[in-house]
Amino acid sequence: MNVFVTGAAGFLGSHLVDRLLADGDRVVGIDNYVTGSRANLAHIRGSQPFTFIQADVSQPWTWAASSENPDLIMHFASPASPVDYGREPLATLAVNALGIMHAVALADKTKARVLFASTSETYGDPLEHPQRESYWGNVNPVGVRACYDEAKRYGEAYLTSAVRKLGIDGRIVRIFNTYGPRMQPGDGRVIPNFCLSALQGRPLTVYGDGRQTRSFCYVDDLIDGIVRLARGPGLQGKLVNIGNPIEFTIEELARIVAEVADVPLHMVPHDLPPDDPTRRKPDITLARTLLGWEPNVGLREGLVSTLDYFRELTPVA
Ligand code: UDP
């Protein structure tokens, strides 16, 4: 298959590119480096059936004319951490809203399949727990996270409408918190922050009372679920949660990071950011039944390689 991956230089995009190339696909990766990094793709440049295009996918996709038509378009380009989309709210809205429109237009012309990377943020601060795909969510449409949450909700609505109106083979993955090598050290997310602080001997910044929960999926597990959704036959119009259903409080996470990093636990309280969801945990029944997928990597195991990555990135005393 010929696959277009937007956001190819990002944390998830670059792991996705690796997996597609390993599976024998030809890949065109597109990124404007707003949050991605050249280092994430350095290992594959020039050596495999991989082409990189530096472009902002919220702009018209003129570059597509000089590429072989895609069989599959995977739209992953977007700032994705609260700090990143808080810094680039308008670009976040644009890349999701306009990006999916360009992807659909190209798919309509070429008959490519489209997979849209959506998010558990579409559930907002959920009133149902765990979150099933049928839950409509509890999102503040004018809050500081709205630029991301509503952009992803628009992307879902646009692609779903294109499935109905144009017969596009569109599929949507709702991605829950994911971690692993190639996360950006400055993205402000809890796992990079805790890992870097632990390695540098600084206290771990626990926001609020630390009792809010998240469920953390290791990147290899997540990519496997996404690839199953992208490749599976007869999945047109499907929307599936992919994430690890084992839930931790943020304070528990701090203890585990310190334990795996083998450092004493020091925590420092910090204000809870506005609209920070209190609980989050995916119901993955649909992924299990539809895709035969479930995560295999436990948090402690995944943190070992994540800590190794941060150790190499920022050598510490
Ligand atoms: N958090 C924290 N300390 C940090 C960074 C984040 O306690 O240094 C908390 C944050 O308030 C949230 C959770 O960890 O409740 C996950 O935050 P993250 O930014 O990783 O992702 P989110 O799930 O909020 O998009």
PDB file of C-alpha atoms in Angstrom, residues 15 74 147 195 197 218 245 257 300:
ATOM      1  CA  HIS A  15       6.195   5.152  15.377  1.00  0.00           C
ATOM      2  CA  MET A  74      -3.678   8.643   8.151  1.00  0.00           C
ATOM      3  CA  CYS A 147      -9.119  24.276  20.547  1.00  0.00           C
ATOM      4  CA  CYS A 195      10.603  11.009  33.961  1.00  0.00           C
ATOM      5  CA  SER A 197      12.326  15.302  36.974  1.00  0.00           C
ATOM      6  CA  TYR A 218       2.517   2.027  25.722  1.00  0.00           C
ATOM      7  CA  PRO A 245      -7.845   0.324  30.538  1.00  0.00           C
ATOM      8  CA  VAL A 257       8.041   6.484  38.062  1.00  0.00           C
ATOM      9  CA  ARG A 300       6.341  -0.492  34.793  1.00  0.00           C
TER      10      ARG A 300
END
